[in-house]
Tab-separated table of C-alpha atoms in Angstrom:
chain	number	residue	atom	x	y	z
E	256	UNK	CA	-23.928	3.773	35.565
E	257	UNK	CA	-25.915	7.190	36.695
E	258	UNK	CA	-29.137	6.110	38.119
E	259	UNK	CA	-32.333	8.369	37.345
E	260	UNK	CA	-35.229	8.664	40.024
E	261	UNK	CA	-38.688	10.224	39.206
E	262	UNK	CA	-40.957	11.005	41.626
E	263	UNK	CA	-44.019	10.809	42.397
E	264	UNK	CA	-44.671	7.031	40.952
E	265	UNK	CA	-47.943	8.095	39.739
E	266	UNK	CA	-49.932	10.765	39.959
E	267	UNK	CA	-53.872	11.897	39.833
E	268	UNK	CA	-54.905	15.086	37.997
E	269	UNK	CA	-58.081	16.995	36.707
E	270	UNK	CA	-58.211	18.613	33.389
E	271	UNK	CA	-56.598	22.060	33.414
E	272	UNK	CA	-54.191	21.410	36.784
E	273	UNK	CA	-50.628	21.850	36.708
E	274	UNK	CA	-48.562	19.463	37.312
E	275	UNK	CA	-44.662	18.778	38.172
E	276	UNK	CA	-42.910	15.403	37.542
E	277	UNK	CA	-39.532	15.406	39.458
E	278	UNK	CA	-36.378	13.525	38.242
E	279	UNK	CA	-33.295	13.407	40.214
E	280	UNK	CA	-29.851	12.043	38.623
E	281	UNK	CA	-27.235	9.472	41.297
E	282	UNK	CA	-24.616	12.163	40.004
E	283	UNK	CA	-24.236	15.827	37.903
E	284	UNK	CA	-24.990	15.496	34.252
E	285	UNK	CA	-25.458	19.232	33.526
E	286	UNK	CA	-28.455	19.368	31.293
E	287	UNK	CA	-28.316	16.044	29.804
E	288	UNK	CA	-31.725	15.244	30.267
E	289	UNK	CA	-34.614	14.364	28.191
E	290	UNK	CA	-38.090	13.680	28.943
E	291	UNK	CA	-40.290	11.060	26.817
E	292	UNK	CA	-44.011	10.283	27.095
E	293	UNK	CA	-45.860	6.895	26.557
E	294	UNK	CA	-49.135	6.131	26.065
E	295	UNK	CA	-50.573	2.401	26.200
E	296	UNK	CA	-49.124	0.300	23.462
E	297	UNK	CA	-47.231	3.232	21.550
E	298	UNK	CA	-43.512	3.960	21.108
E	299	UNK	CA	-42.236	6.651	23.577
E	300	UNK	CA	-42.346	9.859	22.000
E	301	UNK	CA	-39.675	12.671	22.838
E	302	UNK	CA	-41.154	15.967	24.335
E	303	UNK	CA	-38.166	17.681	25.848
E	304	UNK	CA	-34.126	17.348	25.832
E	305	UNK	CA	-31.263	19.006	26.962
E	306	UNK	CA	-33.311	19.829	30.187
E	307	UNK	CA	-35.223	22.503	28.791
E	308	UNK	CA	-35.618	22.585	24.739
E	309	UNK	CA	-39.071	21.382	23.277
E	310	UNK	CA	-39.338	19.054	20.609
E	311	UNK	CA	-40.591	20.126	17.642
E	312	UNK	CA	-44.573	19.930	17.405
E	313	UNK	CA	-44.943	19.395	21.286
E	314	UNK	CA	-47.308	21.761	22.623
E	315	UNK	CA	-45.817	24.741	24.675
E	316	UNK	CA	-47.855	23.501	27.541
E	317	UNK	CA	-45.214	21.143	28.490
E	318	UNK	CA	-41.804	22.812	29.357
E	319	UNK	CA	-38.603	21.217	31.043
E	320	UNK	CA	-35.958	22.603	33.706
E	321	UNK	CA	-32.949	22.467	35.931
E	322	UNK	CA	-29.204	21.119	35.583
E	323	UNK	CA	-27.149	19.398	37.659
E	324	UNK	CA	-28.969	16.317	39.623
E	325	UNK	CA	-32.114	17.840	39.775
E	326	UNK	CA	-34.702	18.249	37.179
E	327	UNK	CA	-38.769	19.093	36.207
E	328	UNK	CA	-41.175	18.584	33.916
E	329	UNK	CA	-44.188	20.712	34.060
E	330	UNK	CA	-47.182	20.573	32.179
E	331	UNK	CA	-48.973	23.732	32.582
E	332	UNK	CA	-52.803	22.912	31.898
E	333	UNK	CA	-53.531	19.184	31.697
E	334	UNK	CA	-55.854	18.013	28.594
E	335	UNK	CA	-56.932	15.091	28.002
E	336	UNK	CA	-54.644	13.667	25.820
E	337	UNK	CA	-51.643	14.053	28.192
E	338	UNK	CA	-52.278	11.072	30.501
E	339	UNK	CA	-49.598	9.039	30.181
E	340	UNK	CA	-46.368	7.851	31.651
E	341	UNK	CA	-43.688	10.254	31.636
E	342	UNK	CA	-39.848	8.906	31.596
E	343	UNK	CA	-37.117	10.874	32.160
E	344	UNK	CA	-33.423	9.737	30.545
E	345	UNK	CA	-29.884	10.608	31.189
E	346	UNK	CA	-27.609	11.124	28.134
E	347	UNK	CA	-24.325	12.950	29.930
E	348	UNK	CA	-22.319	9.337	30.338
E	349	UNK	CA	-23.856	7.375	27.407
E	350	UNK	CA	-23.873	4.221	26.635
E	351	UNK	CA	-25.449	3.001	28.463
E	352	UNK	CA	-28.655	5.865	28.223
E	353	UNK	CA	-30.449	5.400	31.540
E	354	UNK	CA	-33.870	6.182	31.793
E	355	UNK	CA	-35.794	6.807	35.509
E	356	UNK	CA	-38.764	4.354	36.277
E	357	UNK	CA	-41.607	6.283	34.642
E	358	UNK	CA	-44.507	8.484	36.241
E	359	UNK	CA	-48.124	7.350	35.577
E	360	UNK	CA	-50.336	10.572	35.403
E	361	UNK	CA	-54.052	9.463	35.390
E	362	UNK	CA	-57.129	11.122	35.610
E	363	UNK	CA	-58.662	12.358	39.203
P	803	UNK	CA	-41.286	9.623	5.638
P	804	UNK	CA	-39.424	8.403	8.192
P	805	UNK	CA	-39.639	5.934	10.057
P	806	UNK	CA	-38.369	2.257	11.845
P	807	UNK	CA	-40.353	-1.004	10.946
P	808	UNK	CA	-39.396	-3.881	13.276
P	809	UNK	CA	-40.163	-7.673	12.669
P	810	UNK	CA	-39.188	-10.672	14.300
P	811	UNK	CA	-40.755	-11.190	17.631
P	812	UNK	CA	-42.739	-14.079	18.398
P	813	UNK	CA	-42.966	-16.729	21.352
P	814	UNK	CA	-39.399	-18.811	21.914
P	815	UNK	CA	-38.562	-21.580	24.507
P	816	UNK	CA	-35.732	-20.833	26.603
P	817	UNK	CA	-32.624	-21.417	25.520
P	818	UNK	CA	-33.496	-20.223	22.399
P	819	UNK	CA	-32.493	-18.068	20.018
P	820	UNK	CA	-34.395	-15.144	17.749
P	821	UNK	CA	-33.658	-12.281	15.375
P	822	UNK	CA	-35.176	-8.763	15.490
P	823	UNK	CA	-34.801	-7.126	12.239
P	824	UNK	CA	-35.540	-2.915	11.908
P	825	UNK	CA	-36.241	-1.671	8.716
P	826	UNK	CA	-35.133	2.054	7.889
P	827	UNK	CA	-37.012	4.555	5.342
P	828	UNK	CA	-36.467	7.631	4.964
P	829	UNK	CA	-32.637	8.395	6.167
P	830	UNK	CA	-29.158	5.838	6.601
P	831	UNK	CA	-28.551	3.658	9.530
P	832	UNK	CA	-25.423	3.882	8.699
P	833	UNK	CA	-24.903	7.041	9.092
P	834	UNK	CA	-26.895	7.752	12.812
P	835	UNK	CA	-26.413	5.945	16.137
P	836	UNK	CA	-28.932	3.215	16.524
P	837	UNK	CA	-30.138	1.587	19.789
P	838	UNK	CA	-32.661	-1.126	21.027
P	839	UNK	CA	-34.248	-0.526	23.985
P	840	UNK	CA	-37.093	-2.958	25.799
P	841	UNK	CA	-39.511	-2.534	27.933
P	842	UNK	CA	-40.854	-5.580	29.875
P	843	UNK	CA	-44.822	-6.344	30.451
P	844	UNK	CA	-45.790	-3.417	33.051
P	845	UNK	CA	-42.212	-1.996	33.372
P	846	UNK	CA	-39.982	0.877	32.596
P	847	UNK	CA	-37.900	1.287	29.782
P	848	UNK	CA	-34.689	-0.486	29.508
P	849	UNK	CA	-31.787	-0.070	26.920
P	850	UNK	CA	-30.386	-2.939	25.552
P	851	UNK	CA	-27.658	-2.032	22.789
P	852	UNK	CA	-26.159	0.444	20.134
P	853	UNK	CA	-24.444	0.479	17.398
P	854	UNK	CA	-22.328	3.691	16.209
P	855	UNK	CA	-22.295	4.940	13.126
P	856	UNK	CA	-18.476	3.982	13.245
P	857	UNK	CA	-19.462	0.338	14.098
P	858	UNK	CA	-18.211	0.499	17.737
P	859	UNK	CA	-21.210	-1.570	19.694
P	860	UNK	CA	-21.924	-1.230	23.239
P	861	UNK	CA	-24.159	-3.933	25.539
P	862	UNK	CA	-26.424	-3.772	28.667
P	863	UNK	CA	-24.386	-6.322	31.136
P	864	UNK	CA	-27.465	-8.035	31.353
P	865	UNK	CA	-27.455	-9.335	27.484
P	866	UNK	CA	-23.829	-9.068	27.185
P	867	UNK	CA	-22.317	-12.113	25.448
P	868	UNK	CA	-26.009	-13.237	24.661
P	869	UNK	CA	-27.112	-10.492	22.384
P	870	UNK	CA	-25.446	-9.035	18.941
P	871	UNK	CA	-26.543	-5.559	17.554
P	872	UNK	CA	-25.211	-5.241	13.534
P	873	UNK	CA	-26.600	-3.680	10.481
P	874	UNK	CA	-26.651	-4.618	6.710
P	875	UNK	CA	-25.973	-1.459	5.103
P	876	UNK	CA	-27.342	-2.561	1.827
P	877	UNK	CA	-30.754	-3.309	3.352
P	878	UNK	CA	-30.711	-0.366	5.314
P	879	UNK	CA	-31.513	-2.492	8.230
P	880	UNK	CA	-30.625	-2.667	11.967
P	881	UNK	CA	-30.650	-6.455	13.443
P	882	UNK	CA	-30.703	-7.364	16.909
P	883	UNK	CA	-29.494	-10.800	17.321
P	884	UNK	CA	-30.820	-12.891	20.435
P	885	UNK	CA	-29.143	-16.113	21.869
P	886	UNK	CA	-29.653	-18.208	24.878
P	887	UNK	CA	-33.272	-16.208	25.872
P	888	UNK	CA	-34.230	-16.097	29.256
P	889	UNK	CA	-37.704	-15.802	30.529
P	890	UNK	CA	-36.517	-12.229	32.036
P	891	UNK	CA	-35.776	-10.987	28.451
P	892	UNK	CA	-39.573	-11.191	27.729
P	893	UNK	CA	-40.235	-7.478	26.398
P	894	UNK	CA	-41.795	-5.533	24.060
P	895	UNK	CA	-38.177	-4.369	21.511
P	896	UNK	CA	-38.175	-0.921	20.537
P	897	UNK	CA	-35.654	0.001	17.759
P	898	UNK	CA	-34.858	3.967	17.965
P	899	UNK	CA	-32.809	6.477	16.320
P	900	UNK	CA	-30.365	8.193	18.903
P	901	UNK	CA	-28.779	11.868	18.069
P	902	UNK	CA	-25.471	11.855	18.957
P	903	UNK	CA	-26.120	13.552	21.646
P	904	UNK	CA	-27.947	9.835	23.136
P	905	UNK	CA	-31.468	11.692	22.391
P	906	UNK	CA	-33.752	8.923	21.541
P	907	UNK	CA	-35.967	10.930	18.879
P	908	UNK	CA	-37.167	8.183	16.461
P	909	UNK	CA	-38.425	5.138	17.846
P	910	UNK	CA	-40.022	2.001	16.027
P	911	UNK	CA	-43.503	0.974	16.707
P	912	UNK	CA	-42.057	-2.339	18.830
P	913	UNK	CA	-42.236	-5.919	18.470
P	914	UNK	CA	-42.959	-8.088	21.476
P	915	UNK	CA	-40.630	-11.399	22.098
P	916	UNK	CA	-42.005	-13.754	25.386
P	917	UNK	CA	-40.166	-16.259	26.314
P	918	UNK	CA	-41.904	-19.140	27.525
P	919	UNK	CA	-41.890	-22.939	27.921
């Protein structure tokens, strides 16, 4: 199975920074790679897949890149509303989907 | 609208046995590629099975031969079917609706199963 790594764990941020989650895959899967947010006690939601394509109704704030093994999720001015934990997931060698451990962004 | 309803979860001894049901509105399970995935108390996310919308079904090795995904086609329901529960298969179940790409872009709201003596 292709094993997904996010880094950092967590993460502390002000309103308005920008901020990069990394996600690196054990092998190439292109641009099979979405990114899902979760907030305590909901559902994930999808924000980004195929690397780099926004979901619909996701703010533009929040925008995806790379291919390969290496990939990024940027949110370009942090509101309120977008602390969470961020997942990334493989789907290039499905099933099984593989997710990465998650990335806690809280407030600084 | 659409949407996934689950039902089911609840507290079971080990050793037991429990069945997750997912309700469909709004399009045909049928006809899309339908996964559970679980997340344990504090943990990532974890996917447990899927069912294709040809009926082929696919396990995580760590519910394999304890765990059976199906449907009912007439209910327009996904089922999850849980046998010999471990305390390690306490989670919160998520029932989602995969693209067939594996893009998980409808999930359910989750029902929580804890295992426990």
């Amino acid at each position: 199975d292709i094993q997904m790594t996010q880094s950092p764990s967590s993460l502390s941020a002000s309103v308005g920074d920008r901020v990069t989650i990394t996600c690196r895959a054990s092998q190439s899967i292109s641009s099979y790679l979405n990114w899902y947010q979760q907030k305590p006690g909901k559902a994930p939601k999808l924000l980004i897949y195929a690397a780099s394509s926004l979901q619909s109704g996701v703010p533009s704030r929040f925008s995806g890149s790379g291919s390969g093994t290496d990939f990024t999720l940027t949110i370009s001015s942090l509101q309120p509303e977008d602390f969470a934990t961020y997942y990334c997931q493989q789907s290039y060698s499905t099933p099984p989907v593989t997710f990465g451990q998650g990335t806690r962004l809280e407030i600084k | 609208e659409v949407q996934l309803v689950e039902s089911g979860g609840g507290l079971i001894q080990p050793g037991g046995s429990l069945r997750l049901s997912c309700a469909a509105s709004g399009f045909t399970v049928s006809s899309n590629y339908m996964s559970w995935v679980r997340q344990a108390p504090g943990k990532g996310l974890e996917w447990v099975s899927v069912i294709y919308s040809g009926g082929s079904t696919y396990y995580a090795d760590s519910v394999k031969g304890r765990f059976t995904i199906s449907r009912d086609n007439s209910k327009n329901t996904l089922y999850l079917q849980m046998n010999s529960l471990r305390a390690e298969d306490t989670a919160v179940y998520y029932c989602a609706r995969e693209s067939g790409a594996g893009i998980v872009g409808l999930w359910g709201q989750g029902t929580l199963v804890t295992v426990s003596s």
